[in-house]
Amino acid sequence: TIADMKGVKKGRLRIASVTTTKYFMPRLLGPFCAQYPGIDIALEVINRDRLLERLARNQDDIYVMGVPPDGMNIECEPFLENSLVVLAPSSHRLTTLGRTVRFAELAQEHFLVRERGSGTRLTMERLFEEHGVRPNIRMELGSNEAIKQAVAGGLGLAILSDSTIGEDHLNHQVCVLDVEGFPIRRSWYLVRSKEKRVSVVAATFLEFLKSHVNLLGHPAKEVQQAI
Ligand code: PGA
């Protein structure tokens, strides 16, 4: 279109993004919308299961998730680091060992976990399965924020994406434990259905995202600090 030729892109972009991406996706939209004011964005923030339903119905242009599904006609591209870390209350005895905590020791603790259908929960369950142990689940909470607060409150430990550890630290009440096998290094993926044509607007956004992830700094390197 003439609008594209002038570099003034117009249109609507539908993005569905898993819950944990709320720590960086909205931040990336600011500079994108400033550069392309003609592009109107609808962002759905939902857990992995809800996102897979939307993907199966081909409802959005772009999906952002940590654990892409097998067996769907999709294209996935990793674009940002998404490591899982173990959070503990700062006063927890495992924080004072002065050495790496063994997985067997970790497995004896109580855990605060995300709801079923969450990618974080799925990854945690797979990890325990690989070690042939069942996690002691103290409580299931439907939000990363609620889990961090519950960890601070001393209810248990949690395995969460380091994306959840932002500047909103909990006054040093929570810290990242040094545990064997952690951080679990994973990526955030840009996913799109091969059954949907890539619009000019979607292609513009994908390019923008890939070239602007550096705006987010390097969250993986900050993880070792007490938060
Ligand atoms: P979730 O997904 O927010 O549904 O837990 C996170 C992930 O897939 O890493």
XYZ file of N, CA, C and O and ligand atoms in Angstrom, residues 18-20 47-48 65-67 82 114 117-121 186 188, ligand 1:
77
model
N 2.362 -15.251 27.132
C 2.110 -15.936 28.415
C 2.353 -15.005 29.605
O 3.107 -14.045 29.521
N 1.675 -15.358 30.690
C 1.627 -14.532 31.898
C 2.971 -13.912 32.291
O 3.053 -12.718 32.577
N 3.998 -14.754 32.287
C 5.290 -14.305 32.801
C 5.924 -13.223 31.921
O 6.800 -12.490 32.368
N -2.207 -17.633 30.477
C -1.229 -18.701 30.712
C -1.086 -19.585 29.469
O -1.766 -19.403 28.470
N -0.161 -20.533 29.562
C 0.226 -21.301 28.378
C -0.962 -22.061 27.771
O -1.131 -22.081 26.557
N 5.964 -17.230 24.077
C 5.870 -18.252 25.116
C 7.211 -18.909 25.409
O 8.156 -18.782 24.642
N 7.265 -19.637 26.535
C 8.509 -20.268 26.960
C 8.630 -21.725 26.534
O 9.730 -22.238 26.370
N 7.496 -22.392 26.377
C 7.519 -23.817 26.025
C 6.607 -24.045 24.814
O 5.436 -24.374 24.956
N 15.367 -16.922 29.071
C 14.279 -17.144 30.030
C 14.699 -18.255 30.990
O 14.300 -19.395 30.857
N 2.852 -22.503 40.400
C 1.844 -21.887 39.537
C 0.737 -22.897 39.253
O 0.888 -24.109 39.471
N -1.372 -25.747 33.692
C -1.641 -24.990 32.469
C -0.616 -23.887 32.285
O -0.532 -23.275 31.232
N 0.186 -23.651 33.317
C 1.247 -22.649 33.212
C 2.521 -23.320 32.693
O 2.831 -24.459 33.040
N 3.268 -22.620 31.860
C 4.516 -23.148 31.315
C 5.567 -23.331 32.386
O 6.375 -24.262 32.347
N 5.542 -22.443 33.382
C 6.479 -22.533 34.500
C 6.223 -23.831 35.275
O 7.144 -24.575 35.602
N 4.949 -24.100 35.540
C 4.565 -25.313 36.268
C 4.982 -26.561 35.482
O 5.533 -27.517 36.033
N 16.655 -21.437 29.450
C 15.650 -21.622 28.399
C 15.540 -20.304 27.636
O 16.267 -19.361 27.934
N 12.729 -17.387 25.644
C 11.402 -16.977 25.226
C 11.360 -17.118 23.712
O 12.343 -16.791 23.028
P 3.494 -19.231 32.138
O 4.565 -19.502 31.007
O 3.467 -17.740 32.385
O 2.223 -19.814 31.566
O 3.983 -19.981 33.351
C 5.902 -19.243 31.241
C 6.770 -20.133 30.401
O 6.262 -20.837 29.512
O 7.991 -20.105 30.630
